[in-house]
Tab-separated table of C-alpha atoms and ligand atoms in Angstrom:
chain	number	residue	atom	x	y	z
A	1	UNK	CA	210.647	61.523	-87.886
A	2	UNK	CA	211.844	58.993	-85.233
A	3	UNK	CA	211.105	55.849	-86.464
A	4	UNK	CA	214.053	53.651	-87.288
A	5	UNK	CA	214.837	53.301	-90.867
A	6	UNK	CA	214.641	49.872	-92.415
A	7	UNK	CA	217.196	47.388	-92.724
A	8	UNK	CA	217.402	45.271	-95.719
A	9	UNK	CA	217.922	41.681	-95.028
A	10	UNK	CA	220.798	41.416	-96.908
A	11	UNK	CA	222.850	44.163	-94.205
A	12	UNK	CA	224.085	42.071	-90.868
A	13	UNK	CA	221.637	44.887	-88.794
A	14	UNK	CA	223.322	46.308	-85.804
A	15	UNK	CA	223.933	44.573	-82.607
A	16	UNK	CA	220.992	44.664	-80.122
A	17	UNK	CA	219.329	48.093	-79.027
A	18	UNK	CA	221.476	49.614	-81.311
A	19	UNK	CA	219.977	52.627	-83.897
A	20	UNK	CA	221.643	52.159	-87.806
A	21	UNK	CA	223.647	55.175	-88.719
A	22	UNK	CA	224.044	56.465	-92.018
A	23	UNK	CA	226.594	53.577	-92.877
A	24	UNK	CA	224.529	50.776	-91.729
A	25	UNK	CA	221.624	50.212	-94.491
A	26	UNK	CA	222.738	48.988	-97.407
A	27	UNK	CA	221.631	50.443	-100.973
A	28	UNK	CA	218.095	47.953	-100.899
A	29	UNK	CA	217.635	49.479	-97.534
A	30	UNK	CA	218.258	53.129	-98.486
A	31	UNK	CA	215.714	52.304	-101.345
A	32	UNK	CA	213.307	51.011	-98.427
A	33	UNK	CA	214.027	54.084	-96.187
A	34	UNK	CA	213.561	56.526	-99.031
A	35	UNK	CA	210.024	55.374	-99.904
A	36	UNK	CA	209.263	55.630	-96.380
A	37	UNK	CA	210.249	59.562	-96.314
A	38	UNK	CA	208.259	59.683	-99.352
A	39	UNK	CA	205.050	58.167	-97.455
A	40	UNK	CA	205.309	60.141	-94.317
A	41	UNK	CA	205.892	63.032	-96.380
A	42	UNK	CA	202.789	62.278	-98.837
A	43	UNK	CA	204.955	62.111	-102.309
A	44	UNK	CA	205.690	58.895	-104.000
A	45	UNK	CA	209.813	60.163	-104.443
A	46	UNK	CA	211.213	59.206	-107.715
A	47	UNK	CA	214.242	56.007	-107.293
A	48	UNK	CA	216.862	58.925	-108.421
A	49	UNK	CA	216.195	60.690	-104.788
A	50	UNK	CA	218.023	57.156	-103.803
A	51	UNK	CA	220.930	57.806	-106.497
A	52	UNK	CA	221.309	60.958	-105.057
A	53	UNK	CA	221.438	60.008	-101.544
A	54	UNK	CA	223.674	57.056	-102.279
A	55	UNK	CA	225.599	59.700	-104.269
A	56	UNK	CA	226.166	61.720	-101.285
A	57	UNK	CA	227.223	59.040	-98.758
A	58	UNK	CA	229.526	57.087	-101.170
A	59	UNK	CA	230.885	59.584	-103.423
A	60	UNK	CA	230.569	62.974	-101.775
A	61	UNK	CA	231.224	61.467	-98.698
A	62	UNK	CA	228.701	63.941	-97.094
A	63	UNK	CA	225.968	63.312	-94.766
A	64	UNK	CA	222.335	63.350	-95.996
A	65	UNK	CA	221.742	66.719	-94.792
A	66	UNK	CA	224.466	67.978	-97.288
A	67	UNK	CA	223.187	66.462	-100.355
A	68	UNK	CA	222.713	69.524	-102.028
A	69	UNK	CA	221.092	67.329	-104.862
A	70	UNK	CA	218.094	66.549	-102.155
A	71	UNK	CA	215.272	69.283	-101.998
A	72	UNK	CA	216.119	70.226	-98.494
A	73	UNK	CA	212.414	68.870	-97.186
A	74	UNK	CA	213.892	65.182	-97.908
A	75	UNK	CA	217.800	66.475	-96.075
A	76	UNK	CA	215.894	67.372	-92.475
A	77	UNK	CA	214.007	63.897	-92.163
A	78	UNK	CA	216.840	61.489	-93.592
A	79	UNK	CA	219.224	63.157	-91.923
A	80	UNK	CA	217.400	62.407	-88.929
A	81	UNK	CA	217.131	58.657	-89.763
A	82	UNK	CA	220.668	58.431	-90.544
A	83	UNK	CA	223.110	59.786	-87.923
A	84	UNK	CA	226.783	60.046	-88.277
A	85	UNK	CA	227.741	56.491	-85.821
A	86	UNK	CA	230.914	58.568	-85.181
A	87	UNK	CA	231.603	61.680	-82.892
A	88	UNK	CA	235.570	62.729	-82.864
A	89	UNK	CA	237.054	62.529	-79.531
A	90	UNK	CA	240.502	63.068	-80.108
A	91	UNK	CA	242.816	63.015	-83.032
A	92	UNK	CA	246.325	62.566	-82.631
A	93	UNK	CA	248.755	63.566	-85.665
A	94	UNK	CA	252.104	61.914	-85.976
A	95	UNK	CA	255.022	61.020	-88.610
A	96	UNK	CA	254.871	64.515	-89.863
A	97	UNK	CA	251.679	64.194	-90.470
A	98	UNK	CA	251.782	60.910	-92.209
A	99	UNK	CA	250.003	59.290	-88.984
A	100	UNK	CA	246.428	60.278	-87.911
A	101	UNK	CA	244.563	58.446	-84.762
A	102	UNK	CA	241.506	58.536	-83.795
A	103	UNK	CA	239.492	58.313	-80.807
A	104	UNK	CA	235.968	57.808	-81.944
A	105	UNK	CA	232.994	58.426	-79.027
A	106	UNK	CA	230.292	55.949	-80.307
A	107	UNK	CA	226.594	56.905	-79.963
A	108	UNK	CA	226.497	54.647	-76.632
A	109	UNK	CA	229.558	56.215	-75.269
A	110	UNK	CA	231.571	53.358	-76.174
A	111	UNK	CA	235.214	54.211	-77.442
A	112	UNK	CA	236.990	52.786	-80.360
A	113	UNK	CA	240.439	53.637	-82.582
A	114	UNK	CA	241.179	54.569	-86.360
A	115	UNK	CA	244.728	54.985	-87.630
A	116	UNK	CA	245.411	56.296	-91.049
A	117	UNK	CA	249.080	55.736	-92.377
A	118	UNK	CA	250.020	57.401	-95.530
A	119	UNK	CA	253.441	55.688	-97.134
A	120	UNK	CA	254.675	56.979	-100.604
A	121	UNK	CA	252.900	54.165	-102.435
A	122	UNK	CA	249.675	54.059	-100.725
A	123	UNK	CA	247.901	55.297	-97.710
A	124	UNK	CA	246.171	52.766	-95.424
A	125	UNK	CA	243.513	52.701	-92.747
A	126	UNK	CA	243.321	50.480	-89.386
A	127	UNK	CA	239.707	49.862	-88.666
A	128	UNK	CA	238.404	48.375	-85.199
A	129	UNK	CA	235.661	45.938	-85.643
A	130	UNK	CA	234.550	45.631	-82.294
A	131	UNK	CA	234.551	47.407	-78.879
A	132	UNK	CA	237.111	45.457	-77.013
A	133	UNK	CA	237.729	41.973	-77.509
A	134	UNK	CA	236.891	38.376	-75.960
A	135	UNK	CA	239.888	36.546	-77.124
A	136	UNK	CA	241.980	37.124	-74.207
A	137	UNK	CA	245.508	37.297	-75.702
A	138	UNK	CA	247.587	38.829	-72.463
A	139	UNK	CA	249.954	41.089	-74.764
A	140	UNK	CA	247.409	42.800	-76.311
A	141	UNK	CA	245.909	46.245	-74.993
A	142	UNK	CA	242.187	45.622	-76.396
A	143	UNK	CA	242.287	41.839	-75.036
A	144	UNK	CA	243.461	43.520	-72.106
A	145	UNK	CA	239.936	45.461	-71.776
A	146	UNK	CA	237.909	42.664	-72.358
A	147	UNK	CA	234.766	42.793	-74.287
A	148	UNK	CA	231.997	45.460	-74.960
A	149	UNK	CA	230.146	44.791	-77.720
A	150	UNK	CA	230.260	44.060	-81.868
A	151	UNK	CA	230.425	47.170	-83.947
A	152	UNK	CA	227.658	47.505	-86.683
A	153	UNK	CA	229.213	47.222	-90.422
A	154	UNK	CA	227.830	51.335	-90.434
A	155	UNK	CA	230.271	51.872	-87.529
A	156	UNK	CA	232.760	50.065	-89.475
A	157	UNK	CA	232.382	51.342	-93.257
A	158	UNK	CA	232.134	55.278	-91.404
A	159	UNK	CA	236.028	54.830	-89.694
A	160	UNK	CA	236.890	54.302	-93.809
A	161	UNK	CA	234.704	57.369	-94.579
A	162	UNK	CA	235.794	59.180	-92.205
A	163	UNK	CA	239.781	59.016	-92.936
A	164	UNK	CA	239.417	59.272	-96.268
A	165	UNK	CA	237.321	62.537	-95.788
A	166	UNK	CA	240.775	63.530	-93.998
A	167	UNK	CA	242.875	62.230	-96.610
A	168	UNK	CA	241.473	64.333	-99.213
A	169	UNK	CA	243.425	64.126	-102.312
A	170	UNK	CA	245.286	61.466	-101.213
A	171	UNK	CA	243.098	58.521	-101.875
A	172	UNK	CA	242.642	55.646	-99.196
A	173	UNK	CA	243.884	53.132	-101.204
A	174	UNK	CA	244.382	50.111	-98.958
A	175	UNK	CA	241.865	49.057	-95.686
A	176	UNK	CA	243.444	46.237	-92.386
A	177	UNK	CA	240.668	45.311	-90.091
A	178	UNK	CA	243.651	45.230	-87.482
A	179	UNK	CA	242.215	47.571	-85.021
A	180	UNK	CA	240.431	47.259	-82.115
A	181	UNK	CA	238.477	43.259	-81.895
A	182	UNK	CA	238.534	40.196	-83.739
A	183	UNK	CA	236.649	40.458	-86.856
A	184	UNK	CA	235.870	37.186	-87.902
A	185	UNK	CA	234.053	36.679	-83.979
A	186	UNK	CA	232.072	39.685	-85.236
A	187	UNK	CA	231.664	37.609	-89.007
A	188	UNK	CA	228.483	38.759	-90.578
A	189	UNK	CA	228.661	43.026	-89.746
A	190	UNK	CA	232.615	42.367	-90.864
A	191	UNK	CA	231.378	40.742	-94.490
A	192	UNK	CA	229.009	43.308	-94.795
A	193	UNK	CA	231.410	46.142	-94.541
A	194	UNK	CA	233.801	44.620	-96.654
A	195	UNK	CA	231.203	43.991	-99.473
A	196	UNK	CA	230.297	47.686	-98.824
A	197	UNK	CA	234.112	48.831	-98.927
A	198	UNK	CA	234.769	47.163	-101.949
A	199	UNK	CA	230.784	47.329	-104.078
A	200	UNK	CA	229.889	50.921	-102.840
A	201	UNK	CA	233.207	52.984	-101.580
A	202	UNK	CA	234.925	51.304	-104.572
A	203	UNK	CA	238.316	49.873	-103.098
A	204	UNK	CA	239.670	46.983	-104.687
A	205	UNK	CA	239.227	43.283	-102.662
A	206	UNK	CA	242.987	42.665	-103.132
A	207	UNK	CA	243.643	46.112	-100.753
A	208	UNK	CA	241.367	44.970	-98.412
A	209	UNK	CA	243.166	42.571	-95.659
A	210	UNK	CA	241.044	41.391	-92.189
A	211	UNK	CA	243.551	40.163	-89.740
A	212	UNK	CA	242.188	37.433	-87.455
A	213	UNK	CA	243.918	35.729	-84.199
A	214	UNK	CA	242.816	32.107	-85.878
A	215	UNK	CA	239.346	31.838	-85.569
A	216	UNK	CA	239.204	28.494	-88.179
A	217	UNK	CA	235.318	28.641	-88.933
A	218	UNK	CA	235.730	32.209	-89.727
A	219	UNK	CA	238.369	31.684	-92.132
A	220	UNK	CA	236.786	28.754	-93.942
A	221	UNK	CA	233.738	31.056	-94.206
A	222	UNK	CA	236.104	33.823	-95.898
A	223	UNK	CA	237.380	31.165	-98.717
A	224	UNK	CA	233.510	30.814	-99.538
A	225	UNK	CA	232.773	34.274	-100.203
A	226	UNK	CA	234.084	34.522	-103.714
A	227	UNK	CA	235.979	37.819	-102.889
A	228	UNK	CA	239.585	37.808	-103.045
A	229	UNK	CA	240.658	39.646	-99.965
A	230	UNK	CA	244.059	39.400	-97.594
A	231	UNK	CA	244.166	37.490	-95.205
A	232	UNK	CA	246.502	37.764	-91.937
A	233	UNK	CA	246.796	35.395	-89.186
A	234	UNK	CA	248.397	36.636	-85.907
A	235	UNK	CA	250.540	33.711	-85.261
A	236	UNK	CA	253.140	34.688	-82.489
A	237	UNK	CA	254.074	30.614	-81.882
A	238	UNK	CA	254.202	27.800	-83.969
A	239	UNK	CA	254.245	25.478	-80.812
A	240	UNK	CA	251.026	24.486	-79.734
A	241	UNK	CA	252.369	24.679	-75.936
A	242	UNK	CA	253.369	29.112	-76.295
A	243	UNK	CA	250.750	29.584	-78.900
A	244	UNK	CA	248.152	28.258	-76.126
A	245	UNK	CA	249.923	30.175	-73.578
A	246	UNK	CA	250.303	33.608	-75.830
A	247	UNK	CA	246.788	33.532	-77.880
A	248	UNK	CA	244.368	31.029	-75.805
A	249	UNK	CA	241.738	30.420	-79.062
A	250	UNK	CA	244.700	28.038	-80.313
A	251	UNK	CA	243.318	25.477	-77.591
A	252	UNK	CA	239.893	25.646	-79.434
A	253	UNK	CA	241.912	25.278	-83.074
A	254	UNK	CA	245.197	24.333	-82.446
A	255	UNK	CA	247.820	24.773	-85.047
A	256	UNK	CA	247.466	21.666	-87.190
A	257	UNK	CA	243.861	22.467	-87.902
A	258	UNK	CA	244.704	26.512	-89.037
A	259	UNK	CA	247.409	25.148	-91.054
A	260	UNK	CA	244.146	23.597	-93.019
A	261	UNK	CA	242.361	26.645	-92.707
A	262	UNK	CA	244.817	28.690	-94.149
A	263	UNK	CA	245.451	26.282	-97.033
A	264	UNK	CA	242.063	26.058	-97.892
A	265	UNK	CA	242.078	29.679	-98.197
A	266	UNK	CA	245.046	29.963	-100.282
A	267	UNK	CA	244.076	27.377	-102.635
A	268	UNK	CA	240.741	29.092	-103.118
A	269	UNK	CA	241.581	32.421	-103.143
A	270	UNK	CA	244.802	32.226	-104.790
A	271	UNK	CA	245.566	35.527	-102.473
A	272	UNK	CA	248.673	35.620	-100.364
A	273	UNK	CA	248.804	34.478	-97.000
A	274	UNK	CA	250.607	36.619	-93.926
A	275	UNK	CA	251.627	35.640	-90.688
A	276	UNK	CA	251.439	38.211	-87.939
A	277	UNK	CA	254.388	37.456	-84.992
A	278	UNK	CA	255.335	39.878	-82.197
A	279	UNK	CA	258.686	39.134	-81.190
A	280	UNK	CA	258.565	38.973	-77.017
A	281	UNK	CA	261.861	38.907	-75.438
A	282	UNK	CA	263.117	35.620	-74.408
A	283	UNK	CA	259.702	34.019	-75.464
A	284	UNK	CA	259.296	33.690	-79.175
A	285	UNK	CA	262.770	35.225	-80.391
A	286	UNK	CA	265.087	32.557	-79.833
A	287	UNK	CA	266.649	30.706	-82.664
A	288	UNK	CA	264.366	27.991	-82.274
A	289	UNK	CA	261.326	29.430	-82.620
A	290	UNK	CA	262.629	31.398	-85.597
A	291	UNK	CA	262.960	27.327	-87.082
A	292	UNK	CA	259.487	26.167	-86.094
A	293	UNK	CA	258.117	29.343	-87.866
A	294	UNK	CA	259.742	29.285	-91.094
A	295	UNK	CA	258.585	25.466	-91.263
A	296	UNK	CA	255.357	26.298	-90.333
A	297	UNK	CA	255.043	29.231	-92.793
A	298	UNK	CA	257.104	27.432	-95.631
A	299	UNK	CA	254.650	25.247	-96.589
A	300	UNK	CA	251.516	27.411	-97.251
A	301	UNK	CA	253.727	29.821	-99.058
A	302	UNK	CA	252.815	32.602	-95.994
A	303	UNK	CA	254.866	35.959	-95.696
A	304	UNK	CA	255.733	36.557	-92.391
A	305	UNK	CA	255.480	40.057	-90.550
A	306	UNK	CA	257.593	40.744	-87.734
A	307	UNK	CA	257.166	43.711	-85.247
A	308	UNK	CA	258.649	44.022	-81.759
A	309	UNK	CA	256.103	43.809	-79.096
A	310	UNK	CA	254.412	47.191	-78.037
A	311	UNK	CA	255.025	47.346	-74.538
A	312	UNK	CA	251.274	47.176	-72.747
A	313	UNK	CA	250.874	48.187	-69.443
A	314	UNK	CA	248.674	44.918	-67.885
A	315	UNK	CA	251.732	42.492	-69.857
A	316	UNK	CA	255.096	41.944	-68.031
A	317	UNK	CA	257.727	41.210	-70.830
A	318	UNK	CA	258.910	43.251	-73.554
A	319	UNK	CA	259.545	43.521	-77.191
A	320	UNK	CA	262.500	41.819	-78.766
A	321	UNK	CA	265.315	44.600	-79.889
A	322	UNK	CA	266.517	46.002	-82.788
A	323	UNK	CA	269.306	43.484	-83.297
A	324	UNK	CA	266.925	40.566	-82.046
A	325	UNK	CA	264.954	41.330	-84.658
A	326	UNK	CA	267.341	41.139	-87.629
A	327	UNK	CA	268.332	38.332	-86.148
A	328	UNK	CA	265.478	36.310	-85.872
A	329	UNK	CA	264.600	37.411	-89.810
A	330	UNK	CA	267.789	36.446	-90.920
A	331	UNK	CA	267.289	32.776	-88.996
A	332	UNK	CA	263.451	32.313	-90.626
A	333	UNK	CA	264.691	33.391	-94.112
A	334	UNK	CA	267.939	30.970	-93.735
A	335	UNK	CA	265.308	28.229	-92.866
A	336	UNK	CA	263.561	29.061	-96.348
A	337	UNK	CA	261.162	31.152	-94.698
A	338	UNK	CA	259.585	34.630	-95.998
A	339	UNK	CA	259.968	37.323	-93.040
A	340	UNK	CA	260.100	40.661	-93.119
A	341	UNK	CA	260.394	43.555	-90.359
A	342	UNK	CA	257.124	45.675	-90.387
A	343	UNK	CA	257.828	49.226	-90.571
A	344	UNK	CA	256.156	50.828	-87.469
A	345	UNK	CA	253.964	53.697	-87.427
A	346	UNK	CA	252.367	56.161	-85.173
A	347	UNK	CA	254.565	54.803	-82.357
A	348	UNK	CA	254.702	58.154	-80.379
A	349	UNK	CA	250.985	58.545	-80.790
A	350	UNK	CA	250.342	55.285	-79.802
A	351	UNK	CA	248.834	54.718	-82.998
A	352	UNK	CA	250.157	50.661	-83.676
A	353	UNK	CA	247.818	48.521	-84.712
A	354	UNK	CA	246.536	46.038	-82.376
A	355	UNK	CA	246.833	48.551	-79.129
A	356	UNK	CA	244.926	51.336	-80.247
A	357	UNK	CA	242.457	52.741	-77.014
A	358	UNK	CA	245.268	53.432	-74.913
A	359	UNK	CA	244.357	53.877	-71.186
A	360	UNK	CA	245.248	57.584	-70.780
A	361	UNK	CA	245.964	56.769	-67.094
A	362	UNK	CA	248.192	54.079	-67.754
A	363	UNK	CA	250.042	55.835	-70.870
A	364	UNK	CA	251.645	58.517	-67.470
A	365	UNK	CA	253.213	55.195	-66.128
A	366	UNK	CA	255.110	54.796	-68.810
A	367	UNK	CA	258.902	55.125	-68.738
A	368	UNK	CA	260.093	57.291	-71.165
A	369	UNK	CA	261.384	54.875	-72.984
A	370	UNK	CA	258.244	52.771	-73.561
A	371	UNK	CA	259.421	50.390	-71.152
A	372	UNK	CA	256.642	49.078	-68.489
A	373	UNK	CA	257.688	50.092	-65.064
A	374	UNK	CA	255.459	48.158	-63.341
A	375	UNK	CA	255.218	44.353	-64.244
A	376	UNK	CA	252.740	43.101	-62.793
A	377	UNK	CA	250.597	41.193	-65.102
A	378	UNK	CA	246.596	40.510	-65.194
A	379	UNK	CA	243.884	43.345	-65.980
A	380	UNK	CA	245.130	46.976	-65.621
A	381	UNK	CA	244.355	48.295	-69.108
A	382	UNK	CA	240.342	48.701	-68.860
A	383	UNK	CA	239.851	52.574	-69.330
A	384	UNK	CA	236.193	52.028	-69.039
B	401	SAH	N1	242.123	40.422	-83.506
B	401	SAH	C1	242.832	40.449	-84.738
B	401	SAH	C2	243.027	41.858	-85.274
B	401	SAH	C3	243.358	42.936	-84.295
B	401	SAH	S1	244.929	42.803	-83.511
B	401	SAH	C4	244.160	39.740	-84.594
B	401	SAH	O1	244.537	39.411	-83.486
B	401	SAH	O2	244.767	39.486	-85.617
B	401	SAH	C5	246.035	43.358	-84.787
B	401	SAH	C6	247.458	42.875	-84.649
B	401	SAH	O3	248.139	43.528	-83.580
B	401	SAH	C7	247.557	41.386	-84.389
B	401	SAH	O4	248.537	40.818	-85.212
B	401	SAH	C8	247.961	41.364	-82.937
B	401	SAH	O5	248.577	40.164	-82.593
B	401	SAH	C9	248.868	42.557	-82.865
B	401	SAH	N2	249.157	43.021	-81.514
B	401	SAH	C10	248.343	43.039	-80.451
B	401	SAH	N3	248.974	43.536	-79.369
B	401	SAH	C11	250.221	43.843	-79.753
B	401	SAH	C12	251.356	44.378	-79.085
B	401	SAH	N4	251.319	44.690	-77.794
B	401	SAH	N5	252.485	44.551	-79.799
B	401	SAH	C13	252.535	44.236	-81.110
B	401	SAH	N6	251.492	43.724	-81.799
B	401	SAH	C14	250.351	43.522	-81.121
B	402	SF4	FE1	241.762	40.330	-79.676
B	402	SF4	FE2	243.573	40.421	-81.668
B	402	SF4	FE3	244.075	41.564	-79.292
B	402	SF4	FE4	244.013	38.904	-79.454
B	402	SF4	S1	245.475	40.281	-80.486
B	402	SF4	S2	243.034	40.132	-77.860
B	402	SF4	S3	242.398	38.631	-80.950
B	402	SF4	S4	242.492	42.163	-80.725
């Protein structure tokens, strides 16, 4: 069996040329795809063959061809229909364990980045949403790369799978789409894998956070949806002059009109709003900016996360220090702001958020304390 399974219309389908893995078709479409093995096959299958299926890939986490449920003439052709989207290319363990990355090889060759963090309370994966990213911010390793191509919600919902397969016992209890991409550029296939997160691999909306760089239709979108997820905006300035500079989207919706944004989607979500800012030496760690933040942030009643810059190889500044740091929190939460220092994970694997397909070639040049030594800036990261 070859041909391509069917899609229902409700599932964003995969971007252009691209065959649906096992995660892509949604539970109408698995319905449609059964009944198709059923017709090649020359038996009407009974709808339970689809509980079983759905069974397997949601609950069992297993791959059609391990359904033991299935009568093993139905495993061989749906199996075939619906290939894993995700081949292991490396996995990196860190934290003592508590860190796992992952370097997934995509069935086009393309590369994209998983991290799982386990903490006491919870354990937490980074998914990528698309392969590389358009949005150009200079500091950032995947904007670095430039842009590949969306990743179908089935390439999505699998990096969830996937980790929690390794997780085992400990259950994945919390999802950030803060990997590779921009998630709300890549809006429907990101919906659909939330609504599949949440309606099928059963996590709860309010563990679910998508982090986005400000895209303002996108987030007005999101307060429409009726499901109350996180969301995080990386916000780095609160000057329209460095945020155009540091994140260039903020000349397309400058900072007055994601204010807006954001309110709307407090006010109709009644979820918590976070602010994303990586503190860059010099740039956006003086006392001043520390000011403009906490009024920026004061007013929608945002939490503000602060993490020293990763150092990136095509980006010639560096992260704000220990002491910098403390310092600027201490300034926003003097100003009535809410800031506090994210705890950072996977740092000798390479495994932070937000810089997660590391250019192997690049990662040599790296002094051995992180620090870039040579700055010179423009596009050195692409691994491709
Ligand atoms: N595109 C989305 C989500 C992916 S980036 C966004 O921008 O929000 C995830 C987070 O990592 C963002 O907050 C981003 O600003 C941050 N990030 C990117 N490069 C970084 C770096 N070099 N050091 C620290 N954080 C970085
Ligand atoms: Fe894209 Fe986010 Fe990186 Fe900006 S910070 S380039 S939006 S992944």
């Amino acid at each position: 069996m070859t041909r391509p399974p069917a899609v229902s219309p409700t599932t964003a389908s995969p971007p252009g040329g691209l065959r649906p893995s096992r995660y892509d078709p949604d539970r109408a479409g698995l319905d449609v795809l059964v009944a198709e093995v059923g017709e090649a096959t020359g038996t009407a299958l009974p709808s339970y063959r689809v509980d079983q299926l759905w069974q397997g890939l949601y609950r069992d986490l297993v791959g059609p061809e391990d359904v033991s449920t299935l009568p093993k003439a139905l495993r061989g052709p749906l199996a075939d229909l619906l290939p894993p989207a995700l081949t292991e290319d490396t996995r990196s363990v860190g934290d003592d364990g508590d860190t796992v990355k992952w370097l997934w090889r995509l069935a086009d060759g393309s590369l994209i980045e998983t991290v799982l963090m386990h903490y006491e309370e919870r354990s937490t994966v980074c998914v990528s949403s698309q392969v590389g990213c358009a949005m150009g911010c200079g500091f950032c390793a995947t904007g670095q790369m430039g842009f590949d191509r969306h990743l179908s919600t089935g390439e999505i919902v699998e990096q969830v799978v996937r980790a929690q397969v390794e997780a085992g016992d400990r259950r994945v209890s919390n999802v950030v789409f803060m990997g590779m991409g921009e998630p709300l550029a890549n809006y429907d296939r990101t919906w659909a894998a939330v609504q599949r997160l949440h309606g099928d691999l059963g996590l709860s909306a309010r563990h679910i956070t998508i982090s986005t760089v400000g895209v303002v239709p996108g987030i007005r979108r999101l307060a429409t949806e009726g499901l109350p997820i996180n969301l995080a905006v990386s916000l780095h300035a609160a000057d329209d002059d460095l945020r155009d500079e540091l994140v260039p989207i903020n000349r397309r919706y400058p900072l007055d009109e994601l204010a807006d944004a954001c309110r709307e989607h407090v006010t109709t979500t009644g979820r918590r709003l976070s602010f994303e800012w990586a503190l860059i030496h010099d740039v956006n760690d003086r006392p001043e900016d520390a000011v403009r933040l906490a009024d920026y942030a004061r007013p929608l009643g945002a939490h503000v996360n602060l993490i020293p810059l990763n150092p990136t190889p095509g980006w010639p500044t560096r992260g704000s220090s220990p002491a910098r740091v403390r310092q600027f929190a201490e300034d926003v939460n003097a100003r009535g702001g809410n800031a506090t220092i994210r705890r950072t994970r996977g740092t000798e694997i390479d495994a932070a958020c937000g810089q997660l397909r590391t250019d192997r070639t690049n990662a040599d040049i790296l002094n051995t304390d992180g620090s870039v030594p040579v700055p010179a800036p423009g596009r050195q990261g692409s691994s491709r």
